[in-house]
Coordinates of C-alpha atoms and ligand atoms in Angstrom, one line a residue:
M146 CA 115.9 -118.2 -69.2
E147 CA 117.6 -115.6 -67.0
M148 CA 115.1 -113.7 -64.8
K149 CA 115.0 -110.0 -65.2
K150 CA 115.7 -107.8 -62.2
A151 CA 113.6 -104.8 -61.2
I152 CA 114.7 -102.2 -58.7
V153 CA 111.7 -100.7 -56.8
V154 CA 112.3 -97.5 -54.9
G155 CA 109.9 -97.2 -52.0
G156 CA 108.6 -99.9 -49.7
S157 CA 105.1 -98.6 -49.0
I158 CA 101.9 -99.9 -50.5
A159 CA 102.8 -99.1 -54.2
G160 CA 106.3 -100.5 -53.9
L161 CA 105.4 -103.7 -52.1
S162 CA 102.4 -104.3 -54.4
C163 CA 104.8 -103.9 -57.4
A164 CA 107.1 -106.5 -55.8
H165 CA 104.3 -109.0 -55.7
A166 CA 103.2 -108.2 -59.3
L167 CA 106.7 -108.5 -60.6
I168 CA 107.2 -111.9 -58.9
A169 CA 103.9 -113.0 -60.4
A170 CA 105.2 -111.9 -63.9
G171 CA 108.5 -113.9 -63.5
W172 CA 110.7 -111.0 -62.5
T173 CA 113.1 -110.7 -59.5
P174 CA 112.4 -107.5 -57.6
V175 CA 114.6 -105.7 -55.0
V176 CA 112.9 -103.0 -52.9
I177 CA 114.9 -100.1 -51.5
E178 CA 113.2 -98.4 -48.6
K179 CA 114.7 -95.5 -46.6
S180 CA 112.9 -96.3 -43.3
A181 CA 115.2 -98.2 -41.0
A182 CA 112.6 -101.0 -40.5
P183 CA 109.2 -101.8 -41.8
P184 CA 106.8 -99.4 -40.2
D185 CA 104.9 -101.7 -37.9
G186 CA 102.0 -99.8 -36.3
S187 CA 103.4 -96.5 -37.6
P188 CA 102.1 -93.5 -35.7
T189 CA 101.4 -91.6 -38.9
G190 CA 99.3 -94.4 -40.3
A191 CA 95.5 -94.3 -40.1
G192 CA 92.6 -95.6 -42.1
L193 CA 92.1 -96.3 -45.8
C194 CA 89.4 -97.8 -48.0
L195 CA 90.0 -100.7 -50.4
D196 CA 87.9 -101.1 -53.5
P197 CA 86.8 -104.6 -54.8
Q198 CA 89.3 -104.6 -57.6
A199 CA 92.3 -103.8 -55.3
L200 CA 91.0 -106.4 -52.8
R201 CA 91.0 -109.1 -55.6
L202 CA 94.5 -108.3 -56.6
L203 CA 95.8 -108.3 -53.0
N204 CA 94.1 -111.6 -52.3
L205 CA 95.9 -113.1 -55.4
W206 CA 99.3 -111.9 -54.1
I207 CA 98.8 -112.8 -50.5
K208 CA 97.2 -116.2 -51.3
D209 CA 95.2 -116.1 -48.1
S210 CA 91.9 -114.3 -48.7
N211 CA 90.8 -114.9 -45.1
L212 CA 93.8 -112.8 -43.8
L213 CA 92.7 -109.6 -45.5
H214 CA 89.1 -110.2 -44.8
S215 CA 89.6 -110.7 -41.1
S216 CA 91.9 -107.6 -40.8
T217 CA 89.4 -105.2 -42.4
L218 CA 85.7 -104.1 -41.9
P219 CA 83.0 -103.9 -44.6
L220 CA 82.0 -100.5 -45.9
S221 CA 78.8 -101.4 -47.5
I222 CA 77.4 -97.8 -47.3
D223 CA 78.7 -94.5 -48.5
L224 CA 76.7 -91.8 -46.7
N225 CA 77.0 -88.0 -46.9
Q226 CA 75.1 -86.0 -44.3
V227 CA 74.7 -82.3 -43.4
T228 CA 75.5 -81.1 -39.9
D229 CA 73.7 -78.0 -38.6
S230 CA 76.5 -76.7 -36.3
E231 CA 74.1 -74.5 -34.3
K232 CA 71.4 -77.0 -33.6
K233 CA 73.9 -79.9 -33.5
I234 CA 71.8 -82.2 -35.7
S235 CA 72.6 -84.0 -38.9
W236 CA 70.5 -85.4 -41.7
D237 CA 71.1 -87.5 -44.8
L238 CA 72.1 -85.9 -48.1
A239 CA 73.2 -88.7 -50.4
K240 CA 73.4 -92.4 -49.6
D241 CA 74.7 -95.4 -51.6
E242 CA 73.9 -98.8 -49.9
N243 CA 75.9 -100.8 -52.4
F244 CA 79.3 -99.3 -51.8
G245 CA 81.2 -102.6 -51.4
F246 CA 84.6 -101.3 -50.1
R247 CA 86.5 -102.5 -47.0
A248 CA 88.2 -100.4 -44.4
A249 CA 91.8 -101.1 -43.3
H250 CA 94.4 -99.6 -41.1
W251 CA 97.4 -98.6 -43.2
A252 CA 99.8 -100.4 -40.8
D253 CA 97.8 -103.6 -40.9
L254 CA 97.6 -103.6 -44.7
H255 CA 101.3 -102.8 -45.0
K256 CA 102.2 -105.6 -42.7
I257 CA 100.1 -108.2 -44.6
I258 CA 101.6 -107.2 -48.0
Y259 CA 105.1 -107.1 -46.5
K260 CA 104.9 -110.5 -44.8
A261 CA 103.7 -112.2 -47.9
L262 CA 106.9 -111.3 -49.7
P263 CA 110.3 -113.1 -49.4
A264 CA 112.2 -111.1 -46.7
N265 CA 115.5 -111.0 -48.6
I266 CA 114.1 -108.8 -51.4
I267 CA 113.4 -105.8 -49.2
L268 CA 116.3 -103.6 -48.2
C269 CA 115.3 -101.2 -45.4
G270 CA 117.6 -98.4 -44.3
H271 CA 118.6 -97.7 -47.9
Q272 CA 118.0 -94.1 -49.1
F273 CA 117.8 -93.8 -52.9
I274 CA 120.3 -91.2 -54.1
S275 CA 120.4 -91.4 -57.9
F276 CA 120.1 -93.6 -61.0
E277 CA 121.7 -93.8 -64.4
V278 CA 120.4 -95.5 -67.5
S279 CA 123.0 -97.3 -69.6
D280 CA 123.7 -96.0 -73.1
D281 CA 122.0 -98.9 -74.8
K282 CA 119.0 -98.3 -72.5
A283 CA 119.0 -101.9 -71.4
A284 CA 120.1 -101.5 -67.8
V285 CA 119.7 -99.1 -65.0
K286 CA 122.2 -98.5 -62.1
V287 CA 120.8 -97.2 -58.8
K288 CA 122.9 -95.7 -56.0
S289 CA 121.6 -95.8 -52.5
Q290 CA 123.1 -94.8 -49.1
L291 CA 123.0 -97.0 -46.1
F292 CA 121.2 -95.2 -43.2
E293 CA 123.4 -96.9 -40.6
T294 CA 126.9 -96.6 -42.0
G295 CA 126.6 -93.9 -44.6
D296 CA 128.1 -96.4 -47.2
M297 CA 127.0 -96.1 -50.8
V298 CA 125.6 -99.2 -52.5
E299 CA 125.1 -99.7 -56.3
I300 CA 122.5 -102.1 -57.7
V301 CA 122.1 -102.8 -61.4
G302 CA 118.8 -104.0 -62.8
D303 CA 116.8 -104.1 -66.0
L304 CA 114.0 -101.8 -64.8
L305 CA 113.6 -99.0 -62.2
V306 CA 110.1 -98.7 -60.6
A307 CA 109.7 -95.4 -58.8
A308 CA 107.3 -95.9 -55.9
D309 CA 108.8 -93.2 -53.7
G310 CA 105.6 -91.3 -52.9
C311 CA 104.1 -87.9 -53.7
L312 CA 107.4 -86.1 -53.0
S313 CA 109.2 -88.5 -55.4
S314 CA 112.8 -87.6 -56.2
I315 CA 112.8 -89.8 -59.2
R316 CA 109.9 -87.8 -60.7
R317 CA 111.9 -84.6 -60.0
H318 CA 114.6 -86.0 -62.3
F319 CA 112.2 -85.9 -65.2
F320 CA 110.3 -82.8 -64.1
P321 CA 112.8 -80.6 -62.3
D322 CA 110.3 -77.7 -61.9
F323 CA 107.4 -79.9 -60.7
K324 CA 105.5 -78.5 -57.7
L325 CA 102.6 -80.2 -55.9
R326 CA 99.4 -78.2 -55.9
Y327 CA 98.2 -77.2 -52.4
S328 CA 94.5 -77.9 -52.2
G329 CA 93.6 -74.9 -50.0
Y330 CA 93.0 -77.1 -47.0
S331 CA 94.7 -79.4 -44.6
A332 CA 93.3 -82.3 -42.5
W333 CA 93.4 -83.1 -38.8
R334 CA 93.2 -86.8 -38.5
G335 CA 93.5 -89.5 -35.9
V336 CA 92.5 -93.0 -34.7
L337 CA 90.8 -93.5 -31.4
D338 CA 91.4 -96.9 -29.9
C339 CA 88.2 -98.0 -28.1
S340 CA 89.3 -101.6 -27.4
G341 CA 89.6 -100.9 -23.7
Q342 CA 86.7 -100.5 -21.3
E343 CA 87.5 -96.8 -20.7
H344 CA 86.1 -95.8 -24.1
A345 CA 83.0 -98.1 -24.0
E346 CA 80.7 -95.2 -23.4
I347 CA 82.2 -93.1 -26.3
I348 CA 81.7 -95.8 -28.8
S349 CA 78.2 -96.6 -27.7
N350 CA 77.2 -93.0 -27.9
L351 CA 78.8 -92.7 -31.3
R352 CA 76.8 -95.7 -32.5
K353 CA 73.6 -93.9 -31.4
A354 CA 74.5 -90.8 -33.3
Y355 CA 75.8 -92.8 -36.3
P356 CA 73.6 -95.9 -36.5
E357 CA 75.4 -97.4 -39.5
F358 CA 78.8 -97.1 -37.9
G359 CA 80.8 -100.3 -38.5
Q360 CA 79.6 -100.7 -42.1
C361 CA 79.5 -97.1 -43.3
L362 CA 81.9 -94.5 -44.8
Y363 CA 80.4 -91.3 -43.2
F364 CA 81.0 -87.9 -44.7
D365 CA 79.6 -85.0 -42.4
L366 CA 79.4 -81.7 -44.3
A367 CA 79.1 -78.4 -42.4
D368 CA 79.7 -74.8 -43.5
R369 CA 82.9 -75.0 -45.8
T370 CA 84.3 -77.9 -44.0
H371 CA 83.8 -81.7 -43.8
C372 CA 84.7 -84.7 -41.8
V373 CA 85.1 -88.4 -42.6
L374 CA 84.4 -91.1 -40.1
Y375 CA 84.5 -94.9 -40.2
E376 CA 85.4 -97.8 -38.0
L377 CA 88.5 -99.9 -38.3
K378 CA 89.0 -103.5 -37.1
N379 CA 89.6 -103.9 -33.3
K380 CA 87.2 -101.1 -32.2
R381 CA 89.2 -98.3 -33.7
I382 CA 87.5 -95.1 -34.8
N383 CA 89.2 -93.3 -37.8
W384 CA 88.4 -89.7 -38.4
I385 CA 89.6 -86.9 -40.8
W386 CA 88.6 -83.3 -40.5
Y387 CA 89.4 -81.0 -43.5
I388 CA 89.9 -77.3 -42.7
N389 CA 90.5 -74.5 -45.2
M390 CA 93.7 -72.6 -44.4
P391 CA 96.7 -71.0 -46.1
E392 CA 99.4 -73.5 -47.1
P393 CA 101.4 -74.5 -44.0
E394 CA 105.2 -74.5 -44.1
L395 CA 106.4 -78.1 -44.1
K396 CA 109.7 -79.2 -42.8
G397 CA 111.5 -82.3 -44.0
S398 CA 110.3 -84.9 -46.5
S399 CA 106.7 -85.5 -45.4
V400 CA 103.3 -84.0 -45.9
T401 CA 102.5 -84.6 -42.2
M402 CA 102.9 -81.5 -40.1
K403 CA 104.1 -81.3 -36.5
V404 CA 101.5 -80.1 -34.0
N405 CA 101.7 -78.8 -30.5
D406 CA 99.3 -79.0 -27.5
E407 CA 97.9 -75.6 -28.1
M408 CA 97.0 -76.4 -31.7
I409 CA 95.4 -79.6 -30.5
E410 CA 93.3 -77.8 -27.9
N411 CA 92.2 -75.2 -30.4
M412 CA 91.1 -77.9 -32.7
H413 CA 89.1 -79.6 -29.9
E414 CA 87.4 -76.3 -29.1
E415 CA 86.6 -75.7 -32.7
A416 CA 85.2 -79.2 -33.1
E417 CA 82.8 -78.6 -30.3
K418 CA 81.4 -75.6 -32.2
V419 CA 81.1 -77.3 -35.6
W420 CA 80.3 -81.1 -35.0
V421 CA 77.7 -83.1 -33.1
P422 CA 79.0 -83.7 -29.5
E423 CA 79.6 -87.4 -30.1
L424 CA 82.0 -86.7 -32.9
A425 CA 83.7 -83.8 -31.1
R426 CA 84.2 -86.2 -28.1
V427 CA 86.0 -88.8 -30.3
M428 CA 88.4 -86.1 -31.5
R429 CA 89.1 -84.9 -28.0
E430 CA 89.8 -88.4 -26.7
T431 CA 92.1 -89.3 -29.6
K432 CA 95.8 -89.4 -28.6
G433 CA 98.4 -88.2 -31.2
S434 CA 96.1 -86.5 -33.7
F435 CA 98.2 -85.0 -36.5
I436 CA 97.8 -82.8 -39.6
N437 CA 98.2 -84.0 -43.2
V438 CA 98.7 -81.1 -45.6
I439 CA 96.5 -82.0 -48.7
Y440 CA 98.1 -81.8 -52.1
D441 CA 97.6 -83.2 -55.6
S442 CA 99.0 -82.5 -59.0
N443 CA 97.8 -81.9 -62.5
P444 CA 98.1 -85.2 -64.5
L445 CA 101.7 -85.8 -65.7
P446 CA 102.1 -86.1 -69.5
Q447 CA 103.9 -89.5 -69.2
L448 CA 104.7 -92.2 -66.8
F449 CA 107.8 -93.9 -68.2
W450 CA 111.1 -93.0 -69.8
D451 CA 113.3 -95.8 -71.2
N452 CA 113.3 -98.4 -68.5
V453 CA 112.2 -96.1 -65.6
V454 CA 108.5 -96.1 -64.6
L455 CA 106.5 -94.1 -62.0
V456 CA 103.8 -95.7 -60.0
G457 CA 101.5 -94.9 -57.0
D458 CA 101.6 -91.4 -55.5
A459 CA 104.9 -90.7 -57.4
A460 CA 102.9 -91.0 -60.6
H461 CA 99.6 -89.3 -59.6
P462 CA 99.5 -87.4 -56.3
T463 CA 95.9 -87.1 -55.4
T464 CA 93.6 -85.5 -52.8
P465 CA 91.9 -88.3 -50.7
H466 CA 88.2 -87.5 -51.4
G467 CA 87.7 -90.3 -53.9
V468 CA 89.6 -92.8 -51.7
R469 CA 91.9 -93.5 -54.6
S470 CA 95.5 -93.3 -53.7
T471 CA 96.0 -96.8 -52.2
N472 CA 93.6 -98.3 -54.7
M473 CA 95.4 -96.6 -57.6
S474 CA 98.8 -97.9 -56.3
I475 CA 97.6 -101.5 -56.1
L476 CA 96.0 -101.3 -59.6
D477 CA 99.2 -99.7 -61.0
A478 CA 101.2 -102.6 -59.7
G479 CA 98.7 -105.2 -61.0
I480 CA 98.6 -103.7 -64.5
L481 CA 102.4 -103.1 -64.6
G482 CA 102.9 -106.8 -63.7
H483 CA 100.4 -107.9 -66.3
C484 CA 102.1 -105.8 -69.1
L485 CA 105.6 -107.0 -68.2
G486 CA 104.3 -110.6 -68.2
K487 CA 102.5 -110.2 -71.5
W488 CA 105.4 -108.7 -73.4
G489 CA 108.1 -110.8 -71.9
S490 CA 111.5 -109.7 -70.6
K491 CA 112.9 -108.7 -74.0
N492 CA 110.2 -106.1 -74.7
I493 CA 110.2 -103.8 -71.7
D494 CA 109.5 -100.7 -73.9
S495 CA 106.3 -102.2 -75.3
A496 CA 105.2 -103.3 -71.8
L497 CA 105.7 -99.8 -70.3
R498 CA 104.0 -98.2 -73.3
E499 CA 101.0 -100.4 -72.8
F500 CA 101.1 -99.8 -69.0
Q501 CA 101.0 -96.0 -69.7
A502 CA 98.3 -96.3 -72.3
I503 CA 96.0 -98.1 -69.9
R504 CA 96.8 -96.2 -66.7
L505 CA 97.4 -92.6 -67.7
P506 CA 93.9 -91.7 -68.9
V507 CA 92.3 -93.4 -66.0
V508 CA 94.4 -92.0 -63.1
S509 CA 94.2 -88.5 -64.7
E510 CA 90.4 -88.5 -64.7
Q511 CA 90.3 -89.9 -61.2
V512 CA 92.7 -87.3 -59.7
L513 CA 90.8 -84.4 -61.3
H514 CA 87.5 -85.8 -60.1
A515 CA 88.8 -86.2 -56.5
R516 CA 89.9 -82.6 -56.7
Q517 CA 86.4 -81.5 -57.7
M518 CA 84.8 -83.5 -54.9
G519 CA 87.1 -82.0 -52.3
R520 CA 86.5 -78.4 -53.6
M521 CA 82.7 -79.0 -53.3
K522 CA 82.9 -80.5 -49.8
Q523 CA 85.1 -77.7 -48.6
G524 CA 82.8 -75.0 -50.1
L525 CA 85.7 -73.8 -52.4
V526 CA 83.2 -73.8 -55.3
S527 CA 79.7 -72.5 -55.0
F528 CA 78.0 -75.3 -53.0
N529 CA 75.9 -75.2 -49.9
P530 CA 75.1 -78.6 -48.5
K531 CA 71.9 -77.3 -46.8
E532 CA 70.5 -76.3 -50.3
A533 CA 72.1 -79.1 -52.4
T534 CA 70.4 -80.1 -55.6
L535 CA 69.9 -83.8 -56.6
E536 CA 72.6 -83.4 -59.2
E537 CA 75.1 -82.0 -56.6
C538 CA 74.1 -84.8 -54.1
L539 CA 75.0 -87.4 -56.8
L540 CA 78.4 -85.8 -57.3
L541 CA 79.1 -86.2 -53.5
L542 CA 78.9 -90.0 -53.7
Q543 CA 82.0 -92.1 -54.4
R544 CA 80.0 -93.8 -57.2
S545 CA 80.4 -90.5 -59.2
M546 CA 84.2 -91.3 -59.5
P547 CA 85.1 -92.2 -63.1
Y548 CA 85.6 -96.0 -63.4
F549 CA 83.9 -96.6 -60.0
E550 CA 82.7 -100.0 -61.2
G551 CA 86.3 -101.0 -62.1
V552 CA 89.2 -99.6 -64.1
P553 CA 90.2 -101.2 -67.4
F554 CA 92.3 -104.3 -66.6
P555 CA 93.3 -106.5 -69.5
I556 CA 92.8 -110.2 -68.7
Ligands
LIG88 C1 104.1 -94.4 -42.9 C2 103.0 -94.1 -43.9 C3 101.7 -94.1 -43.4 C4 100.6 -93.9 -44.2 N1 99.3 -93.9 -43.7 C5 98.3 -93.7 -44.5 C6 96.9 -93.8 -44.1 O1 96.7 -94.0 -42.9 N2 95.9 -93.6 -44.9 C7 96.1 -93.3 -46.2 O2 95.2 -93.2 -47.0 N3 97.4 -93.2 -46.7 C8 98.5 -93.4 -45.9 N4 99.7 -93.3 -46.4 C9 99.9 -93.0 -47.8 C10 99.6 -94.1 -48.7 O3 100.4 -95.2 -48.5 C11 99.7 -93.6 -50.1 O4 98.9 -92.5 -50.3 C12 99.2 -94.6 -51.2 O5 99.0 -95.9 -50.7 C13 100.3 -94.7 -52.3 O6 101.4 -95.2 -51.7 P1 102.8 -95.1 -52.3 O7 103.5 -96.3 -52.0 O8 102.8 -94.6 -53.7 O9 103.4 -93.8 -51.5 P2 103.9 -93.7 -50.0 O10 103.0 -94.5 -49.1 O11 104.0 -92.3 -49.7 O12 105.3 -94.4 -49.9 C14 106.5 -93.9 -50.5 C15 107.6 -94.8 -49.9 O13 108.8 -94.4 -50.5 C16 109.8 -94.3 -49.5 N5 110.8 -93.4 -50.0 C17 110.7 -92.1 -50.4 N6 111.8 -91.5 -50.8 C18 112.7 -92.5 -50.7 C19 114.1 -92.6 -51.0 N7 114.8 -91.5 -51.4 N8 114.8 -93.8 -50.8 C20 114.1 -94.9 -50.3 N9 112.8 -94.9 -50.0 C21 112.1 -93.7 -50.2 C22 109.1 -93.7 -48.3 O14 109.8 -94.0 -47.1 C23 107.8 -94.5 -48.4 O15 107.9 -95.8 -47.7 C24 100.8 -93.6 -45.6 C25 102.1 -93.6 -46.1 C26 103.2 -93.9 -45.2 C27 104.6 -93.9 -45.8

């Protein structure tokens, strides 16, 4: 039987995961990625948290469970603490000692997923331009432009998978008036590399102030602001600091904002006022900190049209507070592959219908819950961490996320 061909736009976590899932379902994928080369050690990459279900899927695709295990660190604890900015002390607010996630650096994860795919299916330096569905809805023609030469290339396939991120141009085709929702805050973030001797003292001081560091996802809550801190493999410290501010003006097609030395110095000075000295020091010592502007969107009413389907951040842009975006992307891919495999290549419509029926209710709830968590932690709803009730403390925990124990996944 002739193998069906899927064109995947976007070669980040969602797109590459879909390529794996499509291969497992007996399809031939081709991935179109606008970056000139796979982003190895990308400067905009930082930490992310993988849940047990996503880890299981990745291990199936990579076929070397040791590789993922040895490139990540355990996050067995999810801990929310309050910081008293004047006294520079912190105390526990809500703790889950059975968290069971793992911490990865984005670039490490990307490399592992990428290297486990056949190299000839990924076309880097191809900017997606447009698509056209055939009159009988059986084929889709995609036009892309070669970054190097400016030449236009046409590829015809049976399915188009839009994994082109939160600013998706394929989603815009179906929702021309779509706008992302600015959360009300942006995040400074960075990764401090402590593998050399020069930072030995910083990391040992940090371990004194944060005794569970190395196995814990720390959330520090102060007055209408919060910070996330956890360790990555190879003695790297990942931090994210959310700050309420008017929506910054973004240039280009990225939610990462350019920063200058003055902005960085102001951030360091402010950190010394708000956070315990050990955390402020980590921020000061980090090279190349950057700002992510934080967006999400209300759930979309649908995820597929004929033989075009949205996955990952293109399908459900989310704020990061429920550590969902990468996990949702991997689960989208796994379930899409399952549905395509189950219905066979002749019944794409039924496969996409089932994919949407399984995923849309789940991702919609998760995105809205992450929004609520962020609004609480940023004090954008009435919530004071110093006077938190038991009910509020439970809401701060990752375990409060709908489907925390696992999303529906048909066997
Ligand atoms: C370089 C990079 C670094 C990241 N670092 C982190 C991190 O440290 N922590 C974290 O939690 N999340 C990070 N993310 C985001 C994270 O990957 C996503 O939130 C999540 O995994 C969902 O992934 P996605 O594949 O749906 O979207 P994205 O990761 O945003 O990927 C979209 C992909 O589509 C490509 N693309 C977009 N438009 C076109 C086009 N017209 N033609 C061809 N290709 C196109 C983009 O270049 C990109 O590779 C990063 C994303 C990127 C691209």
